[in-house]
Short mmCIF file of C-alpha atoms in Angstrom, two decimals:
data_model
loop_
_atom_site.label_atom_id
_atom_site.label_comp_id
_atom_site.label_asym_id
_atom_site.label_seq_id
_atom_site.Cartn_x
_atom_site.Cartn_y
_atom_site.Cartn_z
CA MET Z 1 -27.82 0.77 -117.79
CA TRP Z 2 -27.21 -2.99 -118.10
CA THR Z 3 -23.78 -4.36 -118.87
CA ARG Z 4 -23.07 -6.25 -122.07
CA ARG Z 5 -22.51 -9.35 -119.96
CA GLU Z 6 -26.00 -9.02 -118.43
CA ILE Z 7 -27.66 -8.68 -121.83
CA LEU Z 8 -25.75 -11.64 -123.26
CA THR Z 9 -26.69 -13.71 -120.21
CA ARG Z 10 -30.36 -12.86 -120.73
CA TYR Z 11 -30.07 -13.87 -124.38
CA LEU Z 12 -28.38 -17.16 -123.47
CA LEU Z 13 -31.09 -17.94 -120.92
CA LEU Z 14 -33.80 -17.32 -123.50
CA CYS Z 15 -31.84 -19.40 -126.02
CA SER Z 16 -31.53 -22.28 -123.55
CA VAL Z 17 -35.25 -22.35 -122.88
CA LEU Z 18 -36.16 -22.17 -126.57
CA ASP Z 19 -33.52 -24.77 -127.55
CA GLN Z 20 -35.84 -27.43 -126.19
CA GLY Z 21 -37.80 -27.19 -129.43
CA PRO Z 22 -38.08 -29.88 -132.10
CA ASP Z 23 -35.67 -28.27 -134.59
CA LEU Z 24 -32.68 -26.62 -132.93
CA GLU Z 25 -31.56 -24.81 -136.06
CA GLY Z 26 -35.08 -23.48 -136.68
CA VAL Z 27 -35.51 -22.43 -133.05
CA ARG Z 28 -32.22 -20.54 -133.09
CA ILE Z 29 -33.21 -18.75 -136.29
CA LEU Z 30 -36.58 -17.93 -134.73
CA LEU Z 31 -34.89 -16.47 -131.68
CA SER Z 32 -32.34 -14.37 -133.54
CA ASP Z 33 -34.76 -13.16 -136.23
CA THR Z 34 -37.45 -12.28 -133.70
CA VAL Z 35 -35.05 -10.44 -131.38
CA ASP Z 36 -33.50 -8.60 -134.33
CA TYR Z 37 -36.91 -7.52 -135.63
CA LEU Z 38 -38.15 -6.40 -132.23
CA TYR Z 39 -34.99 -4.39 -131.57
CA LYS Z 40 -35.21 -2.74 -135.01
CA ASN Z 41 -38.70 -1.67 -133.96
CA GLU Z 42 -37.52 -0.25 -130.62
CA ILE Z 43 -38.85 -3.17 -128.56
CA HIS Z 44 -35.78 -3.94 -126.47
CA ILE Z 45 -36.88 -7.17 -124.82
CA LEU Z 46 -33.49 -8.01 -123.31
CA HIS Z 47 -32.88 -4.52 -121.94
CA LYS Z 48 -36.49 -4.00 -120.89
CA PRO Z 49 -38.25 -7.38 -120.64
CA LEU Z 50 -41.59 -5.75 -119.86
CA SER Z 51 -41.62 -4.38 -123.43
CA PHE Z 52 -42.25 -7.92 -124.73
CA PHE Z 53 -45.56 -7.87 -122.87
CA GLN Z 54 -46.36 -4.20 -123.41
CA GLU Z 55 -46.09 -4.82 -127.15
CA LEU Z 56 -47.50 -8.34 -126.97
CA GLY Z 57 -49.39 -7.99 -130.25
CA ILE Z 58 -46.20 -7.09 -132.09
CA SER Z 59 -44.25 -9.80 -130.25
CA ILE Z 60 -46.84 -12.45 -131.17
CA ASP Z 61 -47.15 -11.30 -134.78
CA THR Z 62 -43.37 -11.30 -135.14
CA ILE Z 63 -43.03 -14.83 -133.77
CA LEU Z 64 -45.79 -16.04 -136.11
CA ASP Z 65 -44.28 -14.29 -139.13
CA LYS Z 66 -40.76 -15.54 -138.43
CA HIS Z 67 -42.10 -19.06 -137.78
CA LYS Z 68 -43.87 -19.04 -141.15
CA ASN Z 69 -40.65 -18.00 -142.91
CA ILE Z 70 -38.57 -20.61 -141.08
CA LYS Z 71 -41.10 -23.31 -141.92
CA LYS Z 72 -40.69 -22.49 -145.62
CA LEU Z 73 -36.92 -22.66 -145.21
CA ARG Z 74 -36.58 -25.69 -142.92
CA ALA Z 75 -39.66 -27.95 -143.21
CA GLU Z 76 -38.43 -30.12 -146.09
CA SER Z 77 -35.03 -30.95 -144.60
CA TRP Z 78 -36.50 -31.34 -141.10
CA ALA Z 79 -39.13 -33.75 -142.43
CA LYS Z 80 -36.52 -35.77 -144.31
CA ASP Z 81 -34.29 -35.99 -141.21
CA ASN Z 82 -37.24 -37.00 -139.03
CA ARG Z 83 -39.00 -39.24 -141.57
CA THR Z 84 -42.21 -37.29 -141.42
CA SER Z 85 -44.25 -34.81 -143.39
CA PRO Z 86 -43.11 -31.19 -143.88
CA ASN Z 87 -46.59 -29.97 -142.96
CA LYS Z 88 -45.96 -31.24 -139.41
CA TYR Z 89 -43.11 -28.73 -138.96
CA ASN Z 90 -43.85 -26.69 -135.86
CA LEU Z 91 -41.45 -24.93 -133.49
CA PHE Z 92 -44.13 -24.37 -130.87
CA THR Z 93 -43.24 -26.94 -128.26
CA ASP Z 94 -46.79 -27.93 -127.32
CA LYS Z 95 -47.43 -29.50 -130.74
CA THR Z 96 -50.14 -26.97 -131.57
CA ASN Z 97 -49.99 -23.93 -133.77
CA GLN Z 98 -51.01 -21.72 -130.88
CA VAL Z 99 -48.48 -18.96 -130.45
CA LEU Z 100 -49.86 -17.27 -127.33
CA GLY Z 101 -48.97 -20.07 -124.93
CA PHE Z 102 -45.59 -20.53 -126.60
CA ALA Z 103 -44.82 -16.81 -126.38
CA ILE Z 104 -45.88 -16.41 -122.77
CA TYR Z 105 -44.44 -19.67 -121.50
CA ARG Z 106 -41.25 -20.17 -123.51
CA TRP Z 107 -40.38 -16.50 -124.05
CA GLY Z 108 -42.10 -14.82 -121.14
CA VAL Z 109 -40.84 -16.95 -118.27
CA PRO Z 110 -37.11 -16.43 -118.98
CA LEU Z 111 -37.74 -12.74 -119.72
CA CYS Z 112 -39.50 -12.35 -116.37
CA LEU Z 113 -36.60 -13.66 -114.28
CA PRO Z 114 -34.33 -10.60 -114.71
CA LEU Z 115 -37.39 -8.36 -114.39
CA LEU Z 116 -38.30 -9.96 -111.04
CA LEU Z 117 -34.70 -9.77 -109.83
CA GLU Z 118 -34.61 -6.08 -110.75
CA LYS Z 119 -37.90 -5.42 -108.90
CA ASP Z 120 -36.70 -7.33 -105.82
CA ASN Z 121 -33.43 -5.37 -105.82
CA ALA Z 122 -35.38 -2.11 -105.98
CA LYS Z 123 -37.43 -3.14 -102.93
CA LYS Z 124 -34.14 -3.59 -101.05
CA ASN Z 125 -32.82 -0.24 -102.34
CA LYS Z 126 -30.10 -2.21 -104.07
CA PHE Z 127 -28.99 -1.43 -107.61
CA SER Z 128 -26.99 -3.64 -109.91
CA ASN Z 129 -26.07 -3.37 -113.58
CA GLU Z 130 -26.13 -7.17 -113.62
CA PRO Z 131 -29.07 -8.52 -111.61
CA LEU Z 132 -29.24 -11.84 -113.47
CA VAL Z 133 -25.48 -12.29 -113.42
CA ASP Z 134 -25.38 -11.49 -109.69
CA TYR Z 135 -28.12 -14.04 -109.03
CA LEU Z 136 -26.41 -16.76 -111.05
CA GLU Z 137 -23.04 -16.11 -109.46
CA SER Z 138 -24.47 -16.25 -105.95
CA PHE Z 139 -24.36 -20.05 -106.07
CA ASP Z 140 -21.35 -22.15 -105.09
CA SER Z 141 -21.36 -24.25 -108.25
CA ALA Z 142 -22.80 -24.46 -111.75
CA GLU Z 143 -24.74 -27.57 -110.70
CA ILE Z 144 -26.47 -25.74 -107.85
CA MET Z 145 -27.11 -22.76 -110.13
CA SER Z 146 -28.74 -24.97 -112.77
CA GLN Z 147 -30.94 -26.65 -110.14
CA LYS Z 148 -32.00 -23.30 -108.66
CA LEU Z 149 -32.66 -21.93 -112.13
CA LYS Z 150 -35.24 -24.66 -112.53
CA ASP Z 151 -36.54 -25.28 -109.01
CA ASP Z 152 -36.18 -22.16 -106.84
CA ASN Z 153 -39.52 -21.25 -105.26
CA ARG Z 154 -39.32 -17.60 -106.29
CA TYR Z 155 -36.92 -17.44 -109.22
CA GLY Z 156 -37.14 -20.94 -110.71
CA LEU Z 157 -38.33 -21.29 -114.29
CA GLY Z 158 -40.09 -24.55 -113.46
CA LYS Z 159 -41.27 -26.60 -116.40
CA ALA Z 160 -40.35 -23.82 -118.82
CA ILE Z 161 -36.81 -25.20 -118.63
CA GLY Z 162 -35.93 -28.86 -118.45
CA ASP Z 163 -32.99 -30.29 -116.55
CA LYS Z 164 -31.02 -30.74 -119.76
CA ALA Z 165 -31.71 -27.14 -120.83
CA ALA Z 166 -30.74 -25.81 -117.37
CA HIS Z 167 -27.45 -27.68 -117.66
CA LEU Z 168 -27.00 -26.37 -121.19
CA PHE Z 169 -27.44 -22.85 -119.88
CA ALA Z 170 -24.87 -23.50 -117.14
CA LYS Z 171 -22.41 -24.67 -119.83
CA TYR Z 172 -23.15 -21.62 -121.99
CA TYR Z 173 -22.73 -19.32 -119.03
#
């Protein structure tokens, strides 16, 4: 149904939002390991973003499990690089160990954008194999696209994505 380009764009958007975390290498491992696990268990969050929420318990448990494994792998070197204690290692961007807010805010918001675009297209009896790509390419420049990605009243990701991350996404894209 969706093109490869659409799915890769969704992945890059999710990556850009998560890359705002305190350990870029750890965050990228978290993203890839979580997506891999969910897909192996037939939870296709990039193809069907609603599945992340429909299987929220599995999504949350997977993020927690992968985070625990990454902490074992990365905490010592992260702590050394940051002159802190390994027990402070935490990829959840709100400095707590609470996964629900992290999952809904950092994962859910970028997953909802293509879902909302798809729903809005359906209301207009319009079909596209690339709703996110179409939206992004509707802007005259990458700068405008990155601003709209953050600030649009309907489709903007708001504080889920910072200016730097929105620009990073524009560069990736």
